[in-house]
Coordinates of C-alpha atoms and ligand atoms in Angstrom, one line a residue:
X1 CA 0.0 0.0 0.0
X2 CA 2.9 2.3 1.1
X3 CA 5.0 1.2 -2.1
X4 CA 4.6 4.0 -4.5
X5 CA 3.3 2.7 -8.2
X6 CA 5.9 4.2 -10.3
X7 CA 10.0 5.5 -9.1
X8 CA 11.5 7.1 -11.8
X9 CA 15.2 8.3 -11.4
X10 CA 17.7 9.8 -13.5
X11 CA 15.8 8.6 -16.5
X12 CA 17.4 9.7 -20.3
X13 CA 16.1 8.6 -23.2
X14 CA 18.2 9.8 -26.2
X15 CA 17.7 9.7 -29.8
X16 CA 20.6 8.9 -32.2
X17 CA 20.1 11.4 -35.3
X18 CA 22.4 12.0 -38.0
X19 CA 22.6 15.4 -37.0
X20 CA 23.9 14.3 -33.5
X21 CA 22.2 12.9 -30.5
X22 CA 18.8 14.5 -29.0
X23 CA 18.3 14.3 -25.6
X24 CA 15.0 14.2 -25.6
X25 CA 14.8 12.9 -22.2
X26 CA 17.6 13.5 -20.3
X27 CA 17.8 13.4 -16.0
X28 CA 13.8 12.8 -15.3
X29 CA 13.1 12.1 -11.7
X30 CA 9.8 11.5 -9.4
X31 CA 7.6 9.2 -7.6
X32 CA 4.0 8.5 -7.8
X33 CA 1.9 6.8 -5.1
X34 CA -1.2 5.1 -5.4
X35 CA -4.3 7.0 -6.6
X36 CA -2.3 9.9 -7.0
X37 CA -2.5 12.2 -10.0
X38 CA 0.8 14.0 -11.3
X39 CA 0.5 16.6 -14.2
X40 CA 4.0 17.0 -16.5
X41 CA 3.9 20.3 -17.7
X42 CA 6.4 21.8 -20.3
X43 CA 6.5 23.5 -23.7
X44 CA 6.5 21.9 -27.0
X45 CA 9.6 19.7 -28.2
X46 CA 10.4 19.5 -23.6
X47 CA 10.2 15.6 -24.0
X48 CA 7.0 15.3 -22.1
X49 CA 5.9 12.9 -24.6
X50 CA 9.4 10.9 -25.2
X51 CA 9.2 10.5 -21.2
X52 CA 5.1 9.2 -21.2
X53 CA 6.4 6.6 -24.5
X54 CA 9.9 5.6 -22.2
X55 CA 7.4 4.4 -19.1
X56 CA 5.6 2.2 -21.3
X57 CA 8.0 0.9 -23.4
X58 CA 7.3 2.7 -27.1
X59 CA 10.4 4.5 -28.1
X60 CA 11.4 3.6 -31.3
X61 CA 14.9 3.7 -32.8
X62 CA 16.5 6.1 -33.1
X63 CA 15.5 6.4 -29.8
X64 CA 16.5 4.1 -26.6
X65 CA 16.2 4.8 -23.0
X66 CA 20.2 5.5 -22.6
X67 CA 20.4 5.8 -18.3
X68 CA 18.3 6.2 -15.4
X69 CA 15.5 3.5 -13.7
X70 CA 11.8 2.6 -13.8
X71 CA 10.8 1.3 -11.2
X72 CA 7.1 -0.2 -11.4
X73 CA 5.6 -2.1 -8.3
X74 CA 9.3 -2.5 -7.4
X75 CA 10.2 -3.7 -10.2
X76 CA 12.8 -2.9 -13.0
X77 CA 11.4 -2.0 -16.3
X78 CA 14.6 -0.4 -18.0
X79 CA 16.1 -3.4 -19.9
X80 CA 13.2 -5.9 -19.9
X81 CA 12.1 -7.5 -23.2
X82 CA 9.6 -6.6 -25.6
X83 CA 7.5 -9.7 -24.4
X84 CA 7.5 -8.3 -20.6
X85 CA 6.5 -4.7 -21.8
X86 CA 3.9 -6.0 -24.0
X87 CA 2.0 -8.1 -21.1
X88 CA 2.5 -5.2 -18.8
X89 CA 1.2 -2.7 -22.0
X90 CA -2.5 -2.4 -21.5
X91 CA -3.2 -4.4 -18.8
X92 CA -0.8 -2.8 -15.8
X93 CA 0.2 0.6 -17.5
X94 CA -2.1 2.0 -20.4
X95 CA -1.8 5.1 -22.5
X96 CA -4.0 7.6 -23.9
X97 CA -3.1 9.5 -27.0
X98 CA -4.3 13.4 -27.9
X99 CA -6.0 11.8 -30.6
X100 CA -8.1 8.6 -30.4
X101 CA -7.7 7.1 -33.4
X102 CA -4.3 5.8 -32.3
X103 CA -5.8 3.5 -30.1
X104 CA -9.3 2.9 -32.1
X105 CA -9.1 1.2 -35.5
X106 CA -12.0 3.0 -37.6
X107 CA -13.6 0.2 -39.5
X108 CA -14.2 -1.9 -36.3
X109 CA -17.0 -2.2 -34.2
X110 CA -16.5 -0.4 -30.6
X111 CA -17.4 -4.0 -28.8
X112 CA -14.8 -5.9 -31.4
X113 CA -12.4 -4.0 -30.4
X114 CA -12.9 -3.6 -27.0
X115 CA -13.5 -7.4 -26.9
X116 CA -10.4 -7.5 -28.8
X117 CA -8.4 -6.0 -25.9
X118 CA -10.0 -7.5 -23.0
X119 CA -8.7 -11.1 -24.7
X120 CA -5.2 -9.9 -25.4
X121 CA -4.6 -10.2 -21.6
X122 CA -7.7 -12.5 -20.2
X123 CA -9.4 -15.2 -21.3
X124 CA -12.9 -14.7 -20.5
X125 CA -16.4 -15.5 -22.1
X126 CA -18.1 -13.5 -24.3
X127 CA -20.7 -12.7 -22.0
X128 CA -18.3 -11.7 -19.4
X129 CA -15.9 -9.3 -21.9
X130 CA -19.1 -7.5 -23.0
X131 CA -19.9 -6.8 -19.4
X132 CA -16.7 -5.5 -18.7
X133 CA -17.1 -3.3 -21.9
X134 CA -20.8 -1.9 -21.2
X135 CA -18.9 -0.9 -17.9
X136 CA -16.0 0.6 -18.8
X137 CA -18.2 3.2 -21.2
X138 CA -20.4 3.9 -18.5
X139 CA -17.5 4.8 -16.3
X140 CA -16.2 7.5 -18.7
X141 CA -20.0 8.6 -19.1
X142 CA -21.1 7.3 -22.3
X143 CA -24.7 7.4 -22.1
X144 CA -26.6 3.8 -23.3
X145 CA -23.0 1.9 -23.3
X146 CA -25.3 -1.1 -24.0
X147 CA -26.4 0.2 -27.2
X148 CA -23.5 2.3 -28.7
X149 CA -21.3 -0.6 -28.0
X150 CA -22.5 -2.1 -31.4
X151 CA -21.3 1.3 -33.2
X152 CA -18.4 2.2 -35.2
X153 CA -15.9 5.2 -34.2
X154 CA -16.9 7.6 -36.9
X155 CA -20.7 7.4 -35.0
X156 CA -19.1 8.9 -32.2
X157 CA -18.1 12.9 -31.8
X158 CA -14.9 13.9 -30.7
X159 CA -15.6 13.7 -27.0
X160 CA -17.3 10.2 -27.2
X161 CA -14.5 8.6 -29.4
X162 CA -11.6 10.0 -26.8
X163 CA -13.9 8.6 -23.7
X164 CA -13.8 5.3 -25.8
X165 CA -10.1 5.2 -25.9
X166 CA -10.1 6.1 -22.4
X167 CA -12.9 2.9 -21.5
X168 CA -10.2 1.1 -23.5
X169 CA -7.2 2.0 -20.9
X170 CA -9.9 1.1 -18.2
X171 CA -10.5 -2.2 -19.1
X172 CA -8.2 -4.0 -17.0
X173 CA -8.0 -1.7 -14.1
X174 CA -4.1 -0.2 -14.6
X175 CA -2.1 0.3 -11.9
X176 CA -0.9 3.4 -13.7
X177 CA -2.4 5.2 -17.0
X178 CA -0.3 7.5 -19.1
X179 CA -2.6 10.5 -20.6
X180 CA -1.0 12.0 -23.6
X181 CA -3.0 15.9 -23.9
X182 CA -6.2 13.6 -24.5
X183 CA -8.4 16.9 -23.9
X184 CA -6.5 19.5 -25.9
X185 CA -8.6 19.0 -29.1
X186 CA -11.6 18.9 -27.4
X187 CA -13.6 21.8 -26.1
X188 CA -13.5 23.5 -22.9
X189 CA -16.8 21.9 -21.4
X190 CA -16.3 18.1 -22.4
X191 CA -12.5 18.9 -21.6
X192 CA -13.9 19.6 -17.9
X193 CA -16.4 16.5 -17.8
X194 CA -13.3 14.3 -18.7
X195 CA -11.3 15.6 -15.9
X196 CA -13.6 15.4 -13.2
X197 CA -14.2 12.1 -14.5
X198 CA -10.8 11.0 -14.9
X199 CA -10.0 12.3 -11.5
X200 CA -13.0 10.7 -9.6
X201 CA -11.7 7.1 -11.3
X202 CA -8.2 7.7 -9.7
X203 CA -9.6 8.4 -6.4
X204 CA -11.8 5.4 -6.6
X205 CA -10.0 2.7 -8.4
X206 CA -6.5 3.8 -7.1
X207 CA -5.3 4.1 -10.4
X208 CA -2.1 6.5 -10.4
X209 CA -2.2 9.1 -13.4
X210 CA 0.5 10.8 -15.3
X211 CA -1.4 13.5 -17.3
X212 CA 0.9 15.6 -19.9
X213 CA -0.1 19.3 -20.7
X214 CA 1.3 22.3 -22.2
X215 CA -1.5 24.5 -20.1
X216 CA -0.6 24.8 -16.1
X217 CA -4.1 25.5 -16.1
X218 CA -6.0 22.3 -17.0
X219 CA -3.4 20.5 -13.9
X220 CA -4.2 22.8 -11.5
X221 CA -7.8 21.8 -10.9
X222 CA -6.9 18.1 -11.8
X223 CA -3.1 16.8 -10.5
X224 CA -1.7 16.0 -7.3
X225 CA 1.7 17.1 -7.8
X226 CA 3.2 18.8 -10.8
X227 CA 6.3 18.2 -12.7
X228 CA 7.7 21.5 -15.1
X229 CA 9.9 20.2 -17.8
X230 CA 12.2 22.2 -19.7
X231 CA 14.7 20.6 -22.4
X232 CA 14.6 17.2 -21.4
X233 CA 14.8 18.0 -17.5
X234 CA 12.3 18.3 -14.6
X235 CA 12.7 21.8 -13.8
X236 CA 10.8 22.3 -11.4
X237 CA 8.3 19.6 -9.0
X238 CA 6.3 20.0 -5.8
X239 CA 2.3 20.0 -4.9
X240 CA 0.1 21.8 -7.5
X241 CA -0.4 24.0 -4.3
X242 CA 3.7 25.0 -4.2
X243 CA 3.6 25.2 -7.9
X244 CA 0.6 27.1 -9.0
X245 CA 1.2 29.6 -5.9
X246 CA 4.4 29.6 -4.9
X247 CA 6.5 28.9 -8.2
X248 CA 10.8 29.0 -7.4
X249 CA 11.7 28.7 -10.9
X250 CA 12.0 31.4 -13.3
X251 CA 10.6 29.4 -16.4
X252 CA 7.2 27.7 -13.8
X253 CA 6.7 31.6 -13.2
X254 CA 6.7 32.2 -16.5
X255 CA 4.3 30.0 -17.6
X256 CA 1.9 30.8 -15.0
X257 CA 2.3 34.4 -16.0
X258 CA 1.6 34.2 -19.3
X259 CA -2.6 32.3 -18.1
X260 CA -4.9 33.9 -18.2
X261 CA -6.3 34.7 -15.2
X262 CA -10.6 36.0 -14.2
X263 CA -8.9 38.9 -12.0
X264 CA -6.2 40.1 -13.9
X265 CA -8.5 41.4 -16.4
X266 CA -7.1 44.2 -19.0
X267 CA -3.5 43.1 -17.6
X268 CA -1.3 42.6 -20.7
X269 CA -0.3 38.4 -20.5
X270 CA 3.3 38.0 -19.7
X271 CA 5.2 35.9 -22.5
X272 CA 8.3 34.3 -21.8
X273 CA 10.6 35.6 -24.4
X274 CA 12.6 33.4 -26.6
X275 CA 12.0 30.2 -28.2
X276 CA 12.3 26.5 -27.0
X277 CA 15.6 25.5 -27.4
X278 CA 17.0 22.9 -30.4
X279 CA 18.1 19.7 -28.6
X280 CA 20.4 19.0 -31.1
X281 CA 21.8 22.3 -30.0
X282 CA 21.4 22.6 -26.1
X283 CA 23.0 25.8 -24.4
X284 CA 25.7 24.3 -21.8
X285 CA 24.6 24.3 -17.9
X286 CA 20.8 25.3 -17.6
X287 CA 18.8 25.1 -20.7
X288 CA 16.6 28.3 -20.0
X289 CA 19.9 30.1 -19.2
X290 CA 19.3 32.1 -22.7
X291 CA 16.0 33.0 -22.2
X292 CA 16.2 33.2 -18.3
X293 CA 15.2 36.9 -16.7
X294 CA 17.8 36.2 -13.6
X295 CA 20.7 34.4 -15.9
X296 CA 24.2 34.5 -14.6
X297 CA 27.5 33.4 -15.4
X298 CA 27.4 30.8 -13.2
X299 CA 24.2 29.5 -15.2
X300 CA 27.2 27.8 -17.6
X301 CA 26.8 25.3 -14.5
X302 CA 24.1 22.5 -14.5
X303 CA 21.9 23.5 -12.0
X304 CA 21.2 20.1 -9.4
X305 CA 18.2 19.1 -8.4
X306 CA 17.6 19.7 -4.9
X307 CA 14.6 20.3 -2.6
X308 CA 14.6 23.1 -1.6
X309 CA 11.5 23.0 1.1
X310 CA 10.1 19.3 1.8
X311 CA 8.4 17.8 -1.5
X312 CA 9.2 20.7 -3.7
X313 CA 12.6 20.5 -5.3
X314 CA 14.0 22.7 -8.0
X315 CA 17.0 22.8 -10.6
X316 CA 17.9 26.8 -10.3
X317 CA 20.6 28.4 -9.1
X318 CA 18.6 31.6 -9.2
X319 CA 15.1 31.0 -7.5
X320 CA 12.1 33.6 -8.0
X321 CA 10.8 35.0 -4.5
X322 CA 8.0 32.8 -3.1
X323 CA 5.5 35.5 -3.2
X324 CA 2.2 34.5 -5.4
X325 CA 3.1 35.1 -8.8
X326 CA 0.8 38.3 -9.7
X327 CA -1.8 36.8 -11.9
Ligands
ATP1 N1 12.0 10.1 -33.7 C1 12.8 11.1 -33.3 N2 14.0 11.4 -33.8 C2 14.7 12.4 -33.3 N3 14.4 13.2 -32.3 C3 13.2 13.0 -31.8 C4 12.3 11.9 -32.2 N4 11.2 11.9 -31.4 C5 11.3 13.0 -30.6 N5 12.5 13.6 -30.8 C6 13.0 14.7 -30.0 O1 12.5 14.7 -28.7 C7 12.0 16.0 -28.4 C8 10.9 15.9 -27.4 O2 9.8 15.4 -28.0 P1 8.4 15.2 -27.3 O3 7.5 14.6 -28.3 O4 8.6 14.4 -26.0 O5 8.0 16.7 -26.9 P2 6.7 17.1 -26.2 O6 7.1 17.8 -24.9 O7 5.8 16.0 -26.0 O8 6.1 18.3 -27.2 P3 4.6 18.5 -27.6 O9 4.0 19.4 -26.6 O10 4.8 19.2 -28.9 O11 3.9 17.3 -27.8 C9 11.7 16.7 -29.7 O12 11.9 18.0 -29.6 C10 12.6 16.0 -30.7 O13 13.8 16.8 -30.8
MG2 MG1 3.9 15.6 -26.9

């Protein structure tokens, strides 16, 4: 009970390009207990995706997981073989993608392939799998599961087809679910209706979540803890509390300045100024150093990770005051 789900440390995943080696992942730490709900927040091209494919075992060559350690249920995952992460794919960890078609095929029926996926880790009975399917799409809030199991994707909208994918990751009850931007092509009300859902299963199932955004604000009402990653590191980690109120980093207090905020109406939005960095051509020491407000020479450095108050640690040698940030 007290184990935590998923111990990632050190963790670099790097792809090997012609033009030189992309650290797409590179020094990704943190811990996720039971139930609990962790939002990884960054800007395009920050590796939160390349992290999310390394924790189930989907990075392709170029690409290979280079350093670090996975640790799920206490056990190893970096260096286990395709046939492990495929029985653990699904059943124990499952993913779900921005869009929905990469996990529904679009000239099967909903039940076939949900059937389809119950059997690739259970046997059960017919009877049985379409039970488990009529409640899996009545968990995500498909209305009649019993009848639209019988329909095709494209007789879904937008919103139904992603709750499908997500009654797909449901089916076996996951230990942990990786959730890829799954709302950001949807609009703002369903996107909130998925949420509360999403975040009412954790809390009863005890599924742990990893949700991946570029906007601090769909975490804030949703995650536990939040994770800021900036070119291929965790900048920045503690409660969504410590991170929404009392950012430390200057690139988290960037971000949050530049949401729009109710009661900072007719306030011109704050922009971080600069561009993402090129892995292929990463500035030595701290990656933000170029675009950083409080850079100094000593920003050459890599920054360490350390916590700076308990739970909330931070890779900066030049922390922002505590006060609230003024949006
Ligand atoms: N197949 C690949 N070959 C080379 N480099 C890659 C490959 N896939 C990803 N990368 C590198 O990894 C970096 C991180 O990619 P990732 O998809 O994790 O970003 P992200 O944070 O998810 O961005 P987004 O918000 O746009 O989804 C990319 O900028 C790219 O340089
Ligand atoms: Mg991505």
């Amino acid at each position: 009970m007290t184990e935590p789900v998923l111990e990632v440390s050190g963790l670099q995943t790097h792809f090997f390009t012609r033009a030189g080696v992309a650290k797409a992942v590179d020094g990704v730490d943190f811990t996720l207990k039971r139930g609990e709900i962790m939002g990884l927040v960054g800007e395009s091209g920050s590796g939160k995706s390349i992290t999310g494919f390394s924790l189930i075992g989907l990075v392709d060559p170029p690409g290979r997981i280079v350093g670090g350690s996975i640790r799920f249920k206490g056990e190893e995952l970096v260096g286990k073989s395709e046939e492990t992460w495929r029985q653990l794919r699904g059943a124990r960890i499952a993913m779900i993608f921005q869009d929905p078609m990469m996990t529904l095929n679009p000239v099967l029926r909903i039940d076939t392939q949900m059937i389809e996926a119950i059997r690739a880790h259970r046997k059960v009975s017919d009877r049985e799998a379409r039970a488990r399917c009529v409640e899996a799409l009545g968990k995500v809030g498909i209305p009649s599961p019993h009848e639209r199991l019988t329909a095709y994707p494209h007789q879904f909208s937008g919103g139904m087809r992603q709750r499908v994918a997500i009654a797909i990751a449901l089916l076996h009850d996951p230990d942990l679910i990786i959730a890829d931007e799954p709302t950001t092509a949807l609009d703002v009300t369903i996107q909130a209706q998925i949420l509360h859902e999403m975040k009412k299963l954790a809390r009863e199932t005890g599924t742990a979540l990893i949700w991946i955004t570029h906007d601090l604000a769909v975490v804030a009402g949703l995650a536990d803890q939040v994770s800021v990653m900036y070119g291929g590191r965790i900048v920045e980690q503690g409660t969504t509390a410590t991170i929404v109120e009392r950012p430390r980093h200057p690139y988290t207090r960037g971000l949050i300045d530049s949401v729009p905020s109710h009661n900072a109406r007719g306030v011109p939005l704050r922009q971080i100024r600069g561009m993402a960095p090129s892995l292929l051509d990463m500035p030595e020491g701290c990656p933000f150093r170029p675009r950083c407000p409080n850079a100094s020479a000593r920003c050459r450095e890599e920054p360490e990770n350390r916590e700076i108050a308990p739970g909330h640690r931070l890779r900066c040698f030049h922390a922002v005051e505590p006060e609230p940030a003024v949006r």
